PDB file of C-alpha atoms in Angstrom:
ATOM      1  CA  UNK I   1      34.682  76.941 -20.134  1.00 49.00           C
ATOM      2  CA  UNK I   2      34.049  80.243 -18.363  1.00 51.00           C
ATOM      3  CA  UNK I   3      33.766  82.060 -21.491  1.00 59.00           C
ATOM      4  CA  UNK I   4      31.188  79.520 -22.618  1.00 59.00           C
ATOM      5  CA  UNK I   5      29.215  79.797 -19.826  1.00 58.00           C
ATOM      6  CA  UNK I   6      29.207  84.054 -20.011  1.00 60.00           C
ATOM      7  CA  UNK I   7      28.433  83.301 -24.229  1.00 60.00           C
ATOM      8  CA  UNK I   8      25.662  80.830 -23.476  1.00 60.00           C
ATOM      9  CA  UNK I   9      24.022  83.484 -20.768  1.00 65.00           C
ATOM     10  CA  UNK I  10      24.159  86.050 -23.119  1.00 68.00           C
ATOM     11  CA  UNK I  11      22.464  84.247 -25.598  1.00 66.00           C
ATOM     12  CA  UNK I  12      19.769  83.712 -23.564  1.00 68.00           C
ATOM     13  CA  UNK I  13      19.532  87.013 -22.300  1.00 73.00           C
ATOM     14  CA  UNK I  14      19.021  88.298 -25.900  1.00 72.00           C
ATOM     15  CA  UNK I  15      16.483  85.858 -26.356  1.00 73.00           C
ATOM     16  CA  UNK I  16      14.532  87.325 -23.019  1.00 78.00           C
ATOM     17  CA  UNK I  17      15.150  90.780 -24.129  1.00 78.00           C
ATOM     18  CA  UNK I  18      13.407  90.135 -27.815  1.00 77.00           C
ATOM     19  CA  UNK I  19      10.813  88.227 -26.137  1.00 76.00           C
ATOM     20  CA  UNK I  20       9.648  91.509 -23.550  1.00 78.00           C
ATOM     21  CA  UNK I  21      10.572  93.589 -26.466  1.00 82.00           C
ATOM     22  CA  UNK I  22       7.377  91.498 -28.716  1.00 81.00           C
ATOM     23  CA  UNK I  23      10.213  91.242 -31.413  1.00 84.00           C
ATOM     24  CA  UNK I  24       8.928  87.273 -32.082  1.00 88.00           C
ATOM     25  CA  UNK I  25      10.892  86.488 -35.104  1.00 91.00           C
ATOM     26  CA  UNK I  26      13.320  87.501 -33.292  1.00 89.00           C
ATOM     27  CA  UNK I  27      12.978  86.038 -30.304  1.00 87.00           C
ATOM     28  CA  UNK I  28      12.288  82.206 -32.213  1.00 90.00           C
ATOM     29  CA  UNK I  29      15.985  83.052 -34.169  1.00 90.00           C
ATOM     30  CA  UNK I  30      17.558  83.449 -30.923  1.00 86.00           C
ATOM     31  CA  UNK I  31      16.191  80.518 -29.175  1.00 87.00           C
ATOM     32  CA  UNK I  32      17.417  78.592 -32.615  1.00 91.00           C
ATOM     33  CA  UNK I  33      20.426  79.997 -31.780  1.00 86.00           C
ATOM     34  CA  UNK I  34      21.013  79.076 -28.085  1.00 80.00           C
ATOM     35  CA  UNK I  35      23.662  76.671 -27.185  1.00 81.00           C
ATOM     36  CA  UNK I  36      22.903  75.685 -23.510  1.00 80.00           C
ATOM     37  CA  UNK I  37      24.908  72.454 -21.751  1.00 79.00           C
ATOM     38  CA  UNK I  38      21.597  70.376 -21.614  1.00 83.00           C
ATOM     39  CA  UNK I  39      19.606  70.266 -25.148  1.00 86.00           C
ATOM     40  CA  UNK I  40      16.427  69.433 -22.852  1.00 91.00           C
ATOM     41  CA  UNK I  41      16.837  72.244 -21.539  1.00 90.00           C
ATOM     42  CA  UNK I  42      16.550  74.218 -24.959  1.00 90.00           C
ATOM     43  CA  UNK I  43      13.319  72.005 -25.824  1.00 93.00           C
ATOM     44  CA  UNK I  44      11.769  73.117 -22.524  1.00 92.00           C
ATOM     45  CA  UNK I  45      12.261  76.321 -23.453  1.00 90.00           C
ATOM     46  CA  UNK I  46      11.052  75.820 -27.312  1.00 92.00           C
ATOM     47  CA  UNK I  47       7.889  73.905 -25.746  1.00 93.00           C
ATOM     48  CA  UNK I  48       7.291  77.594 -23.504  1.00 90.00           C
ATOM     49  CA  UNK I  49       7.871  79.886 -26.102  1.00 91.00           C
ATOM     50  CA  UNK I  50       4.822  77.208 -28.072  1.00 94.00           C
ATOM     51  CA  UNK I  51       2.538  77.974 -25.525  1.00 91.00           C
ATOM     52  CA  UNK I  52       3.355  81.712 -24.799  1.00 90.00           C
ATOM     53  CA  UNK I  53       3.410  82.141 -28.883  1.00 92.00           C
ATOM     54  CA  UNK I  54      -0.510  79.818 -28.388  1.00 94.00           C
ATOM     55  CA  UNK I  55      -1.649  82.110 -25.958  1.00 92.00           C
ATOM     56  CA  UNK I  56      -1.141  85.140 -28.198  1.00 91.00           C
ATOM     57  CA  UNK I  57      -2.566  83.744 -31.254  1.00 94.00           C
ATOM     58  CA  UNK I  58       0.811  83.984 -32.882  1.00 94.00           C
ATOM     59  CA  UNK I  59       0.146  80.393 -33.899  1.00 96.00           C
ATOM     60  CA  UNK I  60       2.630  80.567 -37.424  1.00 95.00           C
ATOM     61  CA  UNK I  61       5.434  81.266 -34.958  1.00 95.00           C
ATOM     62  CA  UNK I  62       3.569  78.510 -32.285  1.00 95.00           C
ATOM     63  CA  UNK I  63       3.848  75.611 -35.116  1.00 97.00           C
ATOM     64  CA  UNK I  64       7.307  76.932 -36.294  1.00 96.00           C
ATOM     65  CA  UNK I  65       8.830  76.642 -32.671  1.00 96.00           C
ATOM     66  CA  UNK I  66       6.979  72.943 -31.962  1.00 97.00           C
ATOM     67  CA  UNK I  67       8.300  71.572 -35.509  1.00 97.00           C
ATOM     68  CA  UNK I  68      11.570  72.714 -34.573  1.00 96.00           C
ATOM     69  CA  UNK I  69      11.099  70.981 -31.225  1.00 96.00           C
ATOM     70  CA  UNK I  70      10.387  67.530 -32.520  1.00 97.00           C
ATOM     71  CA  UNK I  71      13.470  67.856 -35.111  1.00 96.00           C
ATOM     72  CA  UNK I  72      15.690  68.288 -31.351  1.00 95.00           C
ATOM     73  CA  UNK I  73      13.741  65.943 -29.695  1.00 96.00           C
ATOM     74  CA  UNK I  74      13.552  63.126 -32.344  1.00 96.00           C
ATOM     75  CA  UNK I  75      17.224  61.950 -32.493  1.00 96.00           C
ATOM     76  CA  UNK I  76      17.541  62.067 -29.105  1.00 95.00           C
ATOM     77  CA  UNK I  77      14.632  59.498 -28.501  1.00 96.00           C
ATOM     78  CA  UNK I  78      16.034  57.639 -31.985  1.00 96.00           C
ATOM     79  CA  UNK I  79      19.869  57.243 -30.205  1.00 95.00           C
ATOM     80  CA  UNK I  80      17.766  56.632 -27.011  1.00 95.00           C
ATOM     81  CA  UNK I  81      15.864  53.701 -28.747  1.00 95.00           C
ATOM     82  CA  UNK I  82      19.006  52.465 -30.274  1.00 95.00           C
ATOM     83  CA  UNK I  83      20.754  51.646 -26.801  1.00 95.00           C
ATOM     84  CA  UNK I  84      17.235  49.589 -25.360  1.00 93.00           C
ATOM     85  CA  UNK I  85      16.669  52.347 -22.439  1.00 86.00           C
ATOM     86  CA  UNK I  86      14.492  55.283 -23.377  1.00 94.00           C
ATOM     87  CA  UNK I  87      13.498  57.236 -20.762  1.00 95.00           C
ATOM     88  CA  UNK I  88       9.734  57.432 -20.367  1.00 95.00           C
ATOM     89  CA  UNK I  89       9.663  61.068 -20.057  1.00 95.00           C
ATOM     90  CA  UNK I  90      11.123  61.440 -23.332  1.00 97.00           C
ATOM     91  CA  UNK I  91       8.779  59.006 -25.138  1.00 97.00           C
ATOM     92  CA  UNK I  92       6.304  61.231 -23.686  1.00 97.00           C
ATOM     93  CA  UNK I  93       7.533  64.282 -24.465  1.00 97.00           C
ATOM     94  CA  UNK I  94       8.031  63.535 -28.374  1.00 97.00           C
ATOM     95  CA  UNK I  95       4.571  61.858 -28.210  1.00 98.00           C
ATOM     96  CA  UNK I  96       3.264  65.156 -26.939  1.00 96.00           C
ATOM     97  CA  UNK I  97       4.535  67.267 -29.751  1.00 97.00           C
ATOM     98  CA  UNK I  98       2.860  65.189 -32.308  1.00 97.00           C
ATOM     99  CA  UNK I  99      -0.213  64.954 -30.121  1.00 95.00           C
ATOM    100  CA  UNK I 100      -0.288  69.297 -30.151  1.00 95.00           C
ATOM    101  CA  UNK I 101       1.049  69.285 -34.262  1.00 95.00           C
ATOM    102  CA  UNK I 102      -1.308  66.365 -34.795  1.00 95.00           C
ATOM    103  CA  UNK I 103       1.376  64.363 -37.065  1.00 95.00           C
ATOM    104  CA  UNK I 104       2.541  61.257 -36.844  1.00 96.00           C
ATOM    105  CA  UNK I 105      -0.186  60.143 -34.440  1.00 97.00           C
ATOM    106  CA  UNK I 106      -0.344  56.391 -34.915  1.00 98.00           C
ATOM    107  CA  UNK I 107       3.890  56.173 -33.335  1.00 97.00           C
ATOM    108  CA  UNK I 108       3.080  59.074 -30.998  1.00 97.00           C
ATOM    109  CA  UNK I 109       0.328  56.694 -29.424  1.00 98.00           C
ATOM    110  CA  UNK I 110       2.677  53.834 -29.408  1.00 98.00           C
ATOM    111  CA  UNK I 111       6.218  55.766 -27.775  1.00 98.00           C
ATOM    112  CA  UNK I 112       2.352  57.317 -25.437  1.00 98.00           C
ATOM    113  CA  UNK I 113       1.655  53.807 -24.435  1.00 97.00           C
ATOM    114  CA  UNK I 114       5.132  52.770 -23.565  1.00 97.00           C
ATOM    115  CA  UNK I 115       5.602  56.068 -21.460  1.00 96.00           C
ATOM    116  CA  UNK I 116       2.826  54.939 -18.954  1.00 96.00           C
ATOM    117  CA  UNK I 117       3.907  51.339 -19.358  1.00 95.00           C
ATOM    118  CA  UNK I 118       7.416  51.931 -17.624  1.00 94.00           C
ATOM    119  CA  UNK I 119       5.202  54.604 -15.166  1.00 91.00           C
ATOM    120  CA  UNK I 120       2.985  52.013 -13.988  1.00 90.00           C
ATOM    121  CA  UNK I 121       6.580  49.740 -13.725  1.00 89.00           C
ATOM    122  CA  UNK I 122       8.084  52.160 -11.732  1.00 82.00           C
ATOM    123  CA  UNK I 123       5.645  52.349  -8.951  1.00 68.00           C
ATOM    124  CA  UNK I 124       2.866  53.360  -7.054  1.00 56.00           C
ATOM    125  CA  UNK I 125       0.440  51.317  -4.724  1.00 55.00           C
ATOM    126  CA  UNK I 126       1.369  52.100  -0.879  1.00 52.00           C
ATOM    127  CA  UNK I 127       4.223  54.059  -1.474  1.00 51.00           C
ATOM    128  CA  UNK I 128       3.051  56.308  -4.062  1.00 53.00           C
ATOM    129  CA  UNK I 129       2.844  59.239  -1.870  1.00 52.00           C
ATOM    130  CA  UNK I 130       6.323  59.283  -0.716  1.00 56.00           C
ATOM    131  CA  UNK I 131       8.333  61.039  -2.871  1.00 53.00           C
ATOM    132  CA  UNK I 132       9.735  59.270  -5.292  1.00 56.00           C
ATOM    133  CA  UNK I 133       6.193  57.129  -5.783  1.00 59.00           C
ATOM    134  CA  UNK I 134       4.477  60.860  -6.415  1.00 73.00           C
ATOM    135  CA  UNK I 135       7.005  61.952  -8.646  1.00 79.00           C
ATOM    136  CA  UNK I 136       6.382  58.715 -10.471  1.00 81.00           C
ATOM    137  CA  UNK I 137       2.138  59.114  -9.933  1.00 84.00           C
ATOM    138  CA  UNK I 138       2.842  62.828 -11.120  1.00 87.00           C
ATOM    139  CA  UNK I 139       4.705  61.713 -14.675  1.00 91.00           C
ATOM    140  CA  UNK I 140       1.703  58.768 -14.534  1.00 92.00           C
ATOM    141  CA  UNK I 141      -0.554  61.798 -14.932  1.00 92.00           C
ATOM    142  CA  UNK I 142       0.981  63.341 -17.564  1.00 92.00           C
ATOM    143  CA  UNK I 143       1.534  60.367 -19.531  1.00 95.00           C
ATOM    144  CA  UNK I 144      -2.101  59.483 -19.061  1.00 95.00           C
ATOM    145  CA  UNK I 145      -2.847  62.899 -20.396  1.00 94.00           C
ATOM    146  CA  UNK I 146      -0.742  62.613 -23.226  1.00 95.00           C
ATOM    147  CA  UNK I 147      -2.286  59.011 -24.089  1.00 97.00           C
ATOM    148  CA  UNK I 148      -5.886  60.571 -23.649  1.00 96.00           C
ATOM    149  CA  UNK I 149      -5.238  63.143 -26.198  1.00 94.00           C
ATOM    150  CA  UNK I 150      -3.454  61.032 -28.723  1.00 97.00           C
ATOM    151  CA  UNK I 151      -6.602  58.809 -28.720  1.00 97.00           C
ATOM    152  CA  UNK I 152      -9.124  61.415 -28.691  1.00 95.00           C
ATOM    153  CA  UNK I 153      -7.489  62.731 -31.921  1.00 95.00           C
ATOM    154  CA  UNK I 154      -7.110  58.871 -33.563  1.00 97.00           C
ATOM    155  CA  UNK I 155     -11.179  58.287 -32.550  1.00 97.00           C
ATOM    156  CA  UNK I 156     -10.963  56.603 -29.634  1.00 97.00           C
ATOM    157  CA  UNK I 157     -12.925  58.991 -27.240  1.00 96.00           C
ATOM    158  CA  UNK I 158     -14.135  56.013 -24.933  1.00 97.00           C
ATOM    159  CA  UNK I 159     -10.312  54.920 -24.677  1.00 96.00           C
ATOM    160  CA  UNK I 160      -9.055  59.171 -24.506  1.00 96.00           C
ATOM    161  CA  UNK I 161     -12.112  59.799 -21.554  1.00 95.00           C
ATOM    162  CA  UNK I 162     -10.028  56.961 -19.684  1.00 95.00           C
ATOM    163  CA  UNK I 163      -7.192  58.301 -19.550  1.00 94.00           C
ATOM    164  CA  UNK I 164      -8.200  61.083 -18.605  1.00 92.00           C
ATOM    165  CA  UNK I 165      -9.739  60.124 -15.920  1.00 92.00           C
ATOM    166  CA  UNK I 166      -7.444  58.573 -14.714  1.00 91.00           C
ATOM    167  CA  UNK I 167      -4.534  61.368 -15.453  1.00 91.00           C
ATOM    168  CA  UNK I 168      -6.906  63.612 -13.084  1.00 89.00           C
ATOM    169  CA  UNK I 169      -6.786  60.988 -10.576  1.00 86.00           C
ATOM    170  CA  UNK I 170      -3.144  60.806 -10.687  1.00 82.00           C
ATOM    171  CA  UNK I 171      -2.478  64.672 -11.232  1.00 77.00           C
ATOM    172  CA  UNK I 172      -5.417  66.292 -10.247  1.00 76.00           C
ATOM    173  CA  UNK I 173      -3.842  69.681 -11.112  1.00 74.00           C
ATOM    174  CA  UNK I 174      -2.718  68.802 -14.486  1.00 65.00           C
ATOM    175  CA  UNK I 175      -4.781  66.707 -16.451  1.00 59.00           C
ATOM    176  CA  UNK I 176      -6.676  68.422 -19.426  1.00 64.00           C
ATOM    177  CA  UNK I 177     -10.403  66.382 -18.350  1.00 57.00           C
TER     178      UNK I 177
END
């Protein structure tokens, strides 16, 4: 186990080290290559290196990354879907992918919809600003946001300027109104 743990921080310190170094190819091989305890944890960082990779207008490397992201993500959410309980911050997040790659939009809005469906479940009204009602108004937000965006890119802007609305009500600072 120990020597795991050293192999799977040295992996990611190589990754790091390629990223400062602007060695990109790189840097997307050894993030392919990183074997952490918690595959989320790998998406997460996938779903960074998108945007950092967006932000530099390296978008071939961008798209490479977020395709490689839904081909973790998707099993997960299809063994998820199998046993009855997917959790709603995995519907969104696979919904999200296909919002930014624009693919598969039609099931990204549905897995969307069902993401704020078990948010709005889960909580809110007077105790929504306790803690465990904002971390549910907080993934409300995002969901909304995701939702918005999936419907913006289907046609539905009336529907899309809803939600997000409403995802800046819920998350002020993270809705994309």
């Amino acid at each position: 186990v120990h020597d795991k743990a050293w192999g799977r921080a040295a992996n990611l310190r190589a990754f790091e080290l390629r990223m400062n170094e602007n060695r990109f190819e790189a840097a997307v091989e050894a993030w392919r290559g990183l074997e952490l305890e918690d595959e989320k944890q790998k998406r997460e960082i996938g779903y960074g290196l998108f945007d950092q990779f967006m932000a530099i207008r390296k978008e071939d490397l961008a798209w490479i990354v977020l395709d490689d992201a839904i081909r973790l993500a998707e099993p997960v959410l299809e063994e998820a879907l199998r046993k009855g309980d997917p959790p709603a911050d995995l519907l969104n997040e696979v919904a999200w992918y296909h919002a930014l790659r624009g693919t598969d939009l039609k099931e990204a809005l549905g897995l969307s919809e069902e993401a704020v469906r078990i948010a709005r479940a889960a909580g809110g009204g007077l105790w929504k600003w306790l803690p465990r009602g904002r971390k549910v108004q907080i993934e409300l937000g995002m969901f909304l946001n995701t939702r918005g965006w999936i419907r913006l890119q289907l046609g539905d802007s009336e529907g899309a300027i809803e939600d997000l609305k409403e995802a800046a009500e819920a998350l002020p600072v993270g809705a994309n109104f």
